[in-house]
Coordinates of C-alpha atoms (C1' of nucleotides) in Angstrom, one line a residue:
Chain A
X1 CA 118.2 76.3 69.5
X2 CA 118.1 73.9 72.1
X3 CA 120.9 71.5 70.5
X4 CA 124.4 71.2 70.8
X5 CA 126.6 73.1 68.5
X6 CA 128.3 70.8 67.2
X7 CA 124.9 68.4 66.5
X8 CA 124.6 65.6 64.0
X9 CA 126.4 63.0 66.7
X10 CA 124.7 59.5 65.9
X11 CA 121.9 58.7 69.1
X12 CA 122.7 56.5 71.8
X13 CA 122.4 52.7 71.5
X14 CA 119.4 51.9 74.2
X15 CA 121.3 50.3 77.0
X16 CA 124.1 53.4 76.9
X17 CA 121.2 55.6 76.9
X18 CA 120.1 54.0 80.3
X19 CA 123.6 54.2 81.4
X20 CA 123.6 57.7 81.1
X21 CA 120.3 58.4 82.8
X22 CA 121.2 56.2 85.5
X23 CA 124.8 57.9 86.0
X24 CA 123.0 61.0 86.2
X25 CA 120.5 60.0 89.0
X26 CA 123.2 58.6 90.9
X27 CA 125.4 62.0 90.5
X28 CA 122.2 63.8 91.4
X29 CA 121.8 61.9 94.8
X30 CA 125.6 61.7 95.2
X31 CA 126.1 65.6 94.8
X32 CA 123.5 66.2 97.4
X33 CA 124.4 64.1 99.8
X34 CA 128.4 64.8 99.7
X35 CA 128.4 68.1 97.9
X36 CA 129.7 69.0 94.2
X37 CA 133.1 67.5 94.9
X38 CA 132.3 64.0 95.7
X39 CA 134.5 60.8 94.1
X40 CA 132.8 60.3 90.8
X41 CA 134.2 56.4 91.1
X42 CA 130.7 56.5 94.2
X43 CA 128.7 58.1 91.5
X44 CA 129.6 55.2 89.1
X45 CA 129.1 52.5 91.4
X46 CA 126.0 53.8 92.6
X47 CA 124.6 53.7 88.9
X48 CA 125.7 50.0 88.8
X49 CA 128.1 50.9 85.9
X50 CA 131.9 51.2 85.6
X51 CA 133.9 54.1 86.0
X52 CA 135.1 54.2 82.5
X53 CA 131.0 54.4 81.6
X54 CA 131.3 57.6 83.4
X55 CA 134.1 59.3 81.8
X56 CA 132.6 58.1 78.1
X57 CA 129.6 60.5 78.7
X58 CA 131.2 63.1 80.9
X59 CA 134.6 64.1 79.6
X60 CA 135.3 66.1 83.0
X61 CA 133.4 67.0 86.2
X62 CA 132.4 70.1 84.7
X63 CA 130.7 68.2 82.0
X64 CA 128.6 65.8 84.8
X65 CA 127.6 68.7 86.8
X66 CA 126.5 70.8 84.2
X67 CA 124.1 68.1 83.1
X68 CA 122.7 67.3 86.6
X69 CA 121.9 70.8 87.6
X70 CA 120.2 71.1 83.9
X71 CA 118.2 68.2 84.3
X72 CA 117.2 69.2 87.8
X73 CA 116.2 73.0 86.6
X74 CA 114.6 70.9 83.9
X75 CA 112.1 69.3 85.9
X76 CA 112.0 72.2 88.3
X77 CA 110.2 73.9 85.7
X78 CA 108.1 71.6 84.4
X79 CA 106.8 71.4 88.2
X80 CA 106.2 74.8 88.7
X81 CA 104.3 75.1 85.5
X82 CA 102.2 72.5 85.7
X83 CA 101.3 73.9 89.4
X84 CA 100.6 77.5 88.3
X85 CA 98.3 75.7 85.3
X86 CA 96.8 73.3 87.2
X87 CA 95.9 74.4 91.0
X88 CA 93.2 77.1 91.7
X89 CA 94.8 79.5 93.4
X90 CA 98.5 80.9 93.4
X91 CA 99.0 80.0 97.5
X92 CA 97.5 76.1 96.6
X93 CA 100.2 76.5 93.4
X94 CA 102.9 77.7 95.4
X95 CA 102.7 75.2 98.6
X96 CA 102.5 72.4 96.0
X97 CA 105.5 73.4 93.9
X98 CA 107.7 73.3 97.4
X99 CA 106.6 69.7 98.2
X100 CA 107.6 68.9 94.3
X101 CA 110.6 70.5 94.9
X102 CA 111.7 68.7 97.6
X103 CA 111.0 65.4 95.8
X104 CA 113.2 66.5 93.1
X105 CA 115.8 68.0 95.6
X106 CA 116.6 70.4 93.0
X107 CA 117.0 72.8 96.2
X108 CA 120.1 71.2 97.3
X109 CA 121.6 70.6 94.0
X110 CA 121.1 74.6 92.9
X111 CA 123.6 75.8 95.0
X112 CA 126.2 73.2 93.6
X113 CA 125.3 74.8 90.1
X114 CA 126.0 78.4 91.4
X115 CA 129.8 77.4 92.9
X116 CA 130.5 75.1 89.8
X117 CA 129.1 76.7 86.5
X118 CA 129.4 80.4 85.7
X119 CA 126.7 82.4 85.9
X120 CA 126.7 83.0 81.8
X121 CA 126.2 79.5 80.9
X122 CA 123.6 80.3 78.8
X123 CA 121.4 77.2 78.4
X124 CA 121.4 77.1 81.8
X125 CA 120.4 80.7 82.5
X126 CA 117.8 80.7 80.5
X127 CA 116.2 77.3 82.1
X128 CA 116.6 79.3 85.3
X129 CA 115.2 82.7 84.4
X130 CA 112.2 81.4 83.1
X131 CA 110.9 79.0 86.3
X132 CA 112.3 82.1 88.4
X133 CA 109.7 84.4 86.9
X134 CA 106.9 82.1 86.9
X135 CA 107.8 81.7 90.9
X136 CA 107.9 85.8 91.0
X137 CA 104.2 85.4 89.5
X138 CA 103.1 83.1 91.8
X139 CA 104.2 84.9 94.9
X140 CA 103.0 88.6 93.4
X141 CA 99.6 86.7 92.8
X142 CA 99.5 84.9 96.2
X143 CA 100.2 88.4 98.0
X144 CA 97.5 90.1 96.0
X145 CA 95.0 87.6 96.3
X146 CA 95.7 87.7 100.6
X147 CA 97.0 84.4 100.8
X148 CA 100.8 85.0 101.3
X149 CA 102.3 87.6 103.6
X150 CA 103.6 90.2 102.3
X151 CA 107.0 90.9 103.6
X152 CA 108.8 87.8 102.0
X153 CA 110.7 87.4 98.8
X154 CA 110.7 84.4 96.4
X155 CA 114.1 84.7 97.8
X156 CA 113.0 83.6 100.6
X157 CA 111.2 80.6 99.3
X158 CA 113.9 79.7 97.4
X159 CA 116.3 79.8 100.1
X160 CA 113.7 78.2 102.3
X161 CA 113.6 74.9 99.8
X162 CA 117.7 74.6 99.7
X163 CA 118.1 74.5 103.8
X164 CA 114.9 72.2 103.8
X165 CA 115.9 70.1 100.7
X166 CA 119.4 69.1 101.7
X167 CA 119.5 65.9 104.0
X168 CA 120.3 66.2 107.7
X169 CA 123.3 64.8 108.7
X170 CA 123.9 62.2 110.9
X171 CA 122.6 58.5 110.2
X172 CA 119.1 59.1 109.7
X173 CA 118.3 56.7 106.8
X174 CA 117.4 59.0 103.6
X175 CA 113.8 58.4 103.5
X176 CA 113.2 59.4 107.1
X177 CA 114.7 63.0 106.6
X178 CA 112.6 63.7 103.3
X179 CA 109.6 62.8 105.4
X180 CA 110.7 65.1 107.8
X181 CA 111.8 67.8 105.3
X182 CA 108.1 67.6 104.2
X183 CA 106.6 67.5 107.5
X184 CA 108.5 70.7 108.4
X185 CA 107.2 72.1 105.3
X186 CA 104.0 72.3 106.2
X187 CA 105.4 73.8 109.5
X188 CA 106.9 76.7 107.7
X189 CA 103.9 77.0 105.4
X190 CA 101.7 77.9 108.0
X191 CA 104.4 80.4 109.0
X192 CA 104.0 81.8 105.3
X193 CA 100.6 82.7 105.3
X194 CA 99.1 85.9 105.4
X195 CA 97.5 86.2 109.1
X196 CA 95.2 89.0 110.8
X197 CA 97.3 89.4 114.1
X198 CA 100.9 88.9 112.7
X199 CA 103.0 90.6 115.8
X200 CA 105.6 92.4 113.3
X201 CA 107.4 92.0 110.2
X202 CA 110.4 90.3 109.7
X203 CA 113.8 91.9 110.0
X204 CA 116.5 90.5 108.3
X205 CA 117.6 91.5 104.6
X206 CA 114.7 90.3 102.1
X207 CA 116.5 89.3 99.1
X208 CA 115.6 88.3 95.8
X209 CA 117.1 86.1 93.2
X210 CA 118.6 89.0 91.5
X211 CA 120.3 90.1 94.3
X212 CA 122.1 87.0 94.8
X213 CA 123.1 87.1 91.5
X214 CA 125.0 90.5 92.0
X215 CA 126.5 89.3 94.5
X216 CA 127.7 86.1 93.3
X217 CA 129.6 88.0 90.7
X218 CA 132.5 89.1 92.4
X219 CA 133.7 86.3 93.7
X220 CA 136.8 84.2 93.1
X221 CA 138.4 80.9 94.0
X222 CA 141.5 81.3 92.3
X223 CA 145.0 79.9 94.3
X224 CA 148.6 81.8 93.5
Chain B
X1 CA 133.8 63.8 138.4
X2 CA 133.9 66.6 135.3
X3 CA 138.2 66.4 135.5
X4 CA 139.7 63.7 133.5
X5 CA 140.9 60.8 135.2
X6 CA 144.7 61.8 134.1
X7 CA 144.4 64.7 136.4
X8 CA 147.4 67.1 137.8
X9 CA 148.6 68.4 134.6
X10 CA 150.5 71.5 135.1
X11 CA 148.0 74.9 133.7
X12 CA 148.6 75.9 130.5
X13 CA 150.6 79.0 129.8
X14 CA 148.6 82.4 129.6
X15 CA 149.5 82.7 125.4
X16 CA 149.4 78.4 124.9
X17 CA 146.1 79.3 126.8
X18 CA 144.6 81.4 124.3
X19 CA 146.2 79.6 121.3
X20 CA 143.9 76.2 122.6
X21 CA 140.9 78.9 122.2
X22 CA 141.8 80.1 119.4
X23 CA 142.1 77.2 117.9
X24 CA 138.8 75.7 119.3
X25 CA 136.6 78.5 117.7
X26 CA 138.6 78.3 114.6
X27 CA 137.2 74.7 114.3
X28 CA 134.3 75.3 115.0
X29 CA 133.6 77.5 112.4
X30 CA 135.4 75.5 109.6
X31 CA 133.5 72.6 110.7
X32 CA 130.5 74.3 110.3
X33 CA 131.7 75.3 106.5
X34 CA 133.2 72.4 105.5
X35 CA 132.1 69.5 107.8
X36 CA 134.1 67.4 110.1
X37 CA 136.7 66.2 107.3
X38 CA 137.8 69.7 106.6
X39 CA 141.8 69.7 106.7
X40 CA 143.2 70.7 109.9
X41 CA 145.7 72.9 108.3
X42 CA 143.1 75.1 107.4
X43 CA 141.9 75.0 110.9
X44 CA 145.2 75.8 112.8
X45 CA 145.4 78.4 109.7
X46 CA 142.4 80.2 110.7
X47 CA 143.3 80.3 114.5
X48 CA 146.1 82.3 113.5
X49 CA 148.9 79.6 114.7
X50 CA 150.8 77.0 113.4
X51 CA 149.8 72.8 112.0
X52 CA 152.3 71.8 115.4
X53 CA 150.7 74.4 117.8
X54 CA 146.9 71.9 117.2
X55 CA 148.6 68.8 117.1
X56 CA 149.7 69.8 120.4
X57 CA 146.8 70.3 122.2
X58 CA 144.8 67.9 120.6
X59 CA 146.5 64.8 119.5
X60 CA 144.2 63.5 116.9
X61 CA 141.1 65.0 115.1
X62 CA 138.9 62.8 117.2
X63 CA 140.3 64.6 120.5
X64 CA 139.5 67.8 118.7
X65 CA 136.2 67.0 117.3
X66 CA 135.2 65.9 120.8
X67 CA 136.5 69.4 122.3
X68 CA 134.5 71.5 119.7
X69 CA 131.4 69.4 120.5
X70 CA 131.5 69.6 124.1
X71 CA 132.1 73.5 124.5
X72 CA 129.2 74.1 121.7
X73 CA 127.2 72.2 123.8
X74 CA 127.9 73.5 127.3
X75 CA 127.3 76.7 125.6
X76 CA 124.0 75.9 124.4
X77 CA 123.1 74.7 127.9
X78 CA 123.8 78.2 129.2
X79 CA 121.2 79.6 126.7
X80 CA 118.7 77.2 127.0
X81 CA 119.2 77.3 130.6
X82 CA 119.1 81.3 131.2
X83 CA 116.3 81.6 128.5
X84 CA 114.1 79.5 130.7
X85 CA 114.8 81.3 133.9
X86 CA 114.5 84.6 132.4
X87 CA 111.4 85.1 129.8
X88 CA 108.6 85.4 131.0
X89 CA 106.4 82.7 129.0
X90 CA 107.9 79.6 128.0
X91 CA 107.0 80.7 124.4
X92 CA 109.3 83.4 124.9
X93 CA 112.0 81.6 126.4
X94 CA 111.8 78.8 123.1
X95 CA 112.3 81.3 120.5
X96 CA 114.6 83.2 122.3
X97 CA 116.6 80.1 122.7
X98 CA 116.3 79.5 118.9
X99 CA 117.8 82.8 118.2
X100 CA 120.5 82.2 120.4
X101 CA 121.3 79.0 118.9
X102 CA 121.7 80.6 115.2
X103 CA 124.4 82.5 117.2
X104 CA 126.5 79.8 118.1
X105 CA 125.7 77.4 115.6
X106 CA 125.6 74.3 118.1
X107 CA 122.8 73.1 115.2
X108 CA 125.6 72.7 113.0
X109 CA 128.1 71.4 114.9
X110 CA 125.3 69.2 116.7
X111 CA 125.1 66.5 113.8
X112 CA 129.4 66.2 113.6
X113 CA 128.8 65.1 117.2
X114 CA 126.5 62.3 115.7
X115 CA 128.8 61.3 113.3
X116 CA 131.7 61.2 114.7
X117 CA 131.9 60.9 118.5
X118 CA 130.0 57.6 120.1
X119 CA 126.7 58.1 121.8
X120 CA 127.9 56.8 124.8
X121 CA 130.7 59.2 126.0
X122 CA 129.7 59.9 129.2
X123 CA 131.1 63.6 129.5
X124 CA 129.3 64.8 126.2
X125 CA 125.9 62.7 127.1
X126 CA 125.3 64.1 130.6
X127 CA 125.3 68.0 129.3
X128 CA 123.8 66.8 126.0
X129 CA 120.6 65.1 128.2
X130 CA 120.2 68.0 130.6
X131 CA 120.0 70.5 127.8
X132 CA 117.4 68.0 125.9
X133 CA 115.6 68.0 129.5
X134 CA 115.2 71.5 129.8
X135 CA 113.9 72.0 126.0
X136 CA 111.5 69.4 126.2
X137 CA 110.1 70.7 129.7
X138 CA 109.8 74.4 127.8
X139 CA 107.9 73.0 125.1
X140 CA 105.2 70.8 126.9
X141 CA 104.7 74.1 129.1
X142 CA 104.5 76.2 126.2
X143 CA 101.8 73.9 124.7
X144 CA 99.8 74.0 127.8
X145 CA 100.2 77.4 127.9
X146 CA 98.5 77.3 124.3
X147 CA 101.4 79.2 122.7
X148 CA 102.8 76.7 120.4
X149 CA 100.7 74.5 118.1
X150 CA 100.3 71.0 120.1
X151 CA 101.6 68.8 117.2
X152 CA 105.6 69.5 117.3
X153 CA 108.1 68.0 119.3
X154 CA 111.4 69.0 120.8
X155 CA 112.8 66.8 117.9
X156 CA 111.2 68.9 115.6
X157 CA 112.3 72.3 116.6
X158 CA 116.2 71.1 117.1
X159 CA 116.2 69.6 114.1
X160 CA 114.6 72.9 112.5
X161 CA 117.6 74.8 114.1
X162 CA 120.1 71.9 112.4
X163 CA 118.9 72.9 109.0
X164 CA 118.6 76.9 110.0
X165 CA 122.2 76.9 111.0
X166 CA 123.7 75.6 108.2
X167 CA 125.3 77.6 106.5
X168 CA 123.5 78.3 102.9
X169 CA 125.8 76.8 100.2
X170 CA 127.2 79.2 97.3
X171 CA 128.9 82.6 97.2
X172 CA 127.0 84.6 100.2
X173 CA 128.3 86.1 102.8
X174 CA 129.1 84.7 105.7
X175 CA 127.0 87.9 107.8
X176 CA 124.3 87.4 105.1
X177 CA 123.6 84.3 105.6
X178 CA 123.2 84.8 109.0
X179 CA 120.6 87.4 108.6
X180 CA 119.0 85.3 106.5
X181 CA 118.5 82.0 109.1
X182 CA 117.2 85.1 111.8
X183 CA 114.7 86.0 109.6
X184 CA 113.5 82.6 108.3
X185 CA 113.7 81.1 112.0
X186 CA 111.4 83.8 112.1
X187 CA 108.7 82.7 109.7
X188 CA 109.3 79.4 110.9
X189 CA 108.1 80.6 114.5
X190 CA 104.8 82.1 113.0
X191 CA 104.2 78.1 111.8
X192 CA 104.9 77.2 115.1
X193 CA 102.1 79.7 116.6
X194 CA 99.1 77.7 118.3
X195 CA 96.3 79.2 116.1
X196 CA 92.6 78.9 116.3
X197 CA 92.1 78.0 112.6
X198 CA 94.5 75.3 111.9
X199 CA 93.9 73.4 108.4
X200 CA 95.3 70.4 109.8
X201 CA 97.9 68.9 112.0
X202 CA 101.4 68.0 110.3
X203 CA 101.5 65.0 108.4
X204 CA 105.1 62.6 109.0
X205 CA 107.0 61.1 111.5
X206 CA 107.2 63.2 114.5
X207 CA 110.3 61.9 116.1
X208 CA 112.0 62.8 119.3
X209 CA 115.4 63.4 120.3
X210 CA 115.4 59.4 121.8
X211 CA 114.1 58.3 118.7
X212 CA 117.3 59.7 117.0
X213 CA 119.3 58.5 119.5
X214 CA 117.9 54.9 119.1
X215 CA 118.5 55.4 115.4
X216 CA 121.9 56.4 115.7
X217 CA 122.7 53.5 117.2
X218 CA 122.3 50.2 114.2
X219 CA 125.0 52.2 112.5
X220 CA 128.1 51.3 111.1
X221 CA 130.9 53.2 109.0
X222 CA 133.7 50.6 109.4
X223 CA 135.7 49.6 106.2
X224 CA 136.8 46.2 105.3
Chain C
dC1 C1' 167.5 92.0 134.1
dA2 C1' 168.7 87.6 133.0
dC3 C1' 167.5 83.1 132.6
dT4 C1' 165.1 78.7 131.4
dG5 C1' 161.7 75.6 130.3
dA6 C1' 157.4 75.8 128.0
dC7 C1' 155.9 77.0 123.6
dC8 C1' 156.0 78.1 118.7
dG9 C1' 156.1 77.6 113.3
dG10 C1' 156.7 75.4 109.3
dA11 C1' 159.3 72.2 106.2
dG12 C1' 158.8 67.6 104.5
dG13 C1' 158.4 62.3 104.2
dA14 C1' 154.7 58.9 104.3
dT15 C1' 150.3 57.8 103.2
dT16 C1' 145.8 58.1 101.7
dT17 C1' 142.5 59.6 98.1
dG18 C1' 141.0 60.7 93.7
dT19 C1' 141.5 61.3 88.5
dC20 C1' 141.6 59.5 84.0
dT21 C1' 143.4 56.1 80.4
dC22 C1' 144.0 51.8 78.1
dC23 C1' 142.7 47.5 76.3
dA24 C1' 140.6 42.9 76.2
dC25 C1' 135.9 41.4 76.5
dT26 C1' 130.5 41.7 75.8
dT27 C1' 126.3 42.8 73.5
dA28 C1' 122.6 45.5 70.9
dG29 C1' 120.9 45.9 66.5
dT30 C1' 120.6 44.6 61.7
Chain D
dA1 C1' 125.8 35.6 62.6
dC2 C1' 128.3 39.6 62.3
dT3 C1' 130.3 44.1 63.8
dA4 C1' 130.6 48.5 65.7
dA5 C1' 129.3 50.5 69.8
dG6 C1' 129.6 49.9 74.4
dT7 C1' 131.6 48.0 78.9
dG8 C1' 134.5 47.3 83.3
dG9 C1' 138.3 47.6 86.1
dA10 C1' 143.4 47.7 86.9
dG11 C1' 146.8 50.9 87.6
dA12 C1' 149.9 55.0 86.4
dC13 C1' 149.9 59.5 87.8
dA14 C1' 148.7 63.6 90.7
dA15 C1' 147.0 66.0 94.6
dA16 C1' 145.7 66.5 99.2
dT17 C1' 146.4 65.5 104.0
dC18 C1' 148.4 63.8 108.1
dC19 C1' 151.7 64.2 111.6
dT20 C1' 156.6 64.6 113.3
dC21 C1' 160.9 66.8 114.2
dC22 C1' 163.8 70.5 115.4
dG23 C1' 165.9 75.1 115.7
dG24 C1' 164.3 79.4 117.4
dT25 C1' 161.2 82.5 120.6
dC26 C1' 158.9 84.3 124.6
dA27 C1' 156.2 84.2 129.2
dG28 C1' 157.0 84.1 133.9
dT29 C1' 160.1 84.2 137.8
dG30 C1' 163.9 85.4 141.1

DNA sequence: CACTGACCGGAGGATTTGTCTCCACTTAGT
DNA sequence: ACTAAGTGGAGACAAATCCTCCGGTCAGTG
């Protein structure tokens, strides 16, 4: 589990292998910034390598996206593990988690992942599944413990992260808008958090990830 | 002044009439969806009329860009400016306003402005300032008024309703995903709350709308 | 009702943009 | 020092988009 099918290919000779990583970290930042169906020639250049470097690891687009929203649900998980483990309460876990996440702008690549690759890909889905129901966890544990209203989803949260994670556009230099994105975190966290007064619950359809899942199933992009 | 200087062109015909609005909210929206590039075709498609019937009334994609901003904007003037006149707190009037703006989805059409149309055109930047005017004067009452927490700006809270209106990337739709910005606008407004017990004031830049604007301008897209 | 000039749709040529392959050259690893 | 793995970039091919042209239609008027 956890290797190719077809496994026994001989590894990578070390400068290819930093070739790849780098071609993935460019395609990561690329994606984001110009969506899932930007030139993969910017991609190439931005990693400082040739196009044909590109098409040698990634046979197809299919292939480069796959592996960039896999490494991004990679880390996502590690992050919110390591918060659940290592913060004392589920809130403190689940405020830093959403700063990590916005680092990793996994939030803006995920969508790209759910036009692009089916929902079945296994690998991925199971990647997925399991940071989704640690975040379920955290937010059931937050809410018991008082911390975190009670009327929103990790839905919510994790729609919250995309809209936050992807850069505004206009010329604002990158690093500018993730300092923003962060600063308006902390705006939205206070906004999360389980107050006396509140005036009234929220309205709006409070959906989970499951939902969206349903509802991503009957859909279809297909042309005559 | 407010008529272009080629004045005296004969009025439009009552169906040519509608065809032009047609057409404008028909780019909005796909601007919106797919950004300012999006194919034209698809545009005039969506208004219901033919490629000709656009290239018409707006010779170029620049002319129509500019149109699309303009009416977003006046639009968004209206709301800002009957918000203030007719809630009763200035609190009141700013989230009202932020609701409204969902609705028309100036926030994302705002940033194709800043991309695409110079800072300087004097038609857009005159209604663009007056509307930036009248926000910033409902926020610094608001803050006096101890409503909203003293450490946002206007910047801030348009730049909040940029990422709000966008729509979410992926399969939903598109009523859903307006639901959705309503309801997280209003967990967003909760953050923006003055409240007695504040852990601490937002960390990152706090930039205004001049500060963009100052931005905006070292830029350069030109090709060689 | 009949007329006419404004208005319309859509086919299609020109052009831009992006994909992917091929091959002569370079370099890591033994 | 040797060689197999790795590299870059030109360019053929394909797709998407722009924008114009022209025969047909319809709103508005007398």
């Amino acid at each position: 589990m956890g290797q190719k099918p077809n496994a026994a290919r001989p590894p990578l000779r070390a400068d290819a292998r930093d070739n790849r990583n780098r071609i993935l970290a460019a395609a990561g930042e690329v994606f984001v910034e110009q969506g899932p169906g930007a030139p993969l020639e910017e991609i190439s250049k931005r990693a400082g390598t040739g196009i044909a470097t590109l098409y040698r690891r990634f046979p197809d687009r299919k292939a480069l996206t796959r592996a960039v929203a896999l490494d991004a649900l990679q880390r996502t998980m590690d992050e919110v593990t390591r918060a659940r483990d290592e913060e004392p309460t589920a809130f403190a876990a689940l405020t830093r988690y959403m700063h990590r996440v916005l680092d990793i702008r996994i939030g803006a690549v995920f969508p790209v992942l759910l036009e692009e690759i089916p929902f079945e890909d296994e690998e991925i889905a199971a990647v997925r599944d399991e940071g989704v129901g640690i975040m379920q966890g955290l937010v059931a544990s937050a809410q018991q413990e008082g911390d975190l209203r009670p009327d929103v989803t990790h839905g919510d949260i994790g729609m919250l992260l995309v809209r936050l994670s992807r850069p505004l556009p206009g010329p604002l230099p990158r690093e500018l808008t993730e300092d923003l994105a962060h600063r308006h975190l902390d705006l939205l966290i206070d906004g999360l958090r389980a107050t006396a007064g509140r005036a009234q619950a929220l309205g709006g359809p409070s959906l989970t990830f499951d939902d969206l899942q349903s509802i991503g199933d009957g859909q279809d992009t297909a042309a005559p």
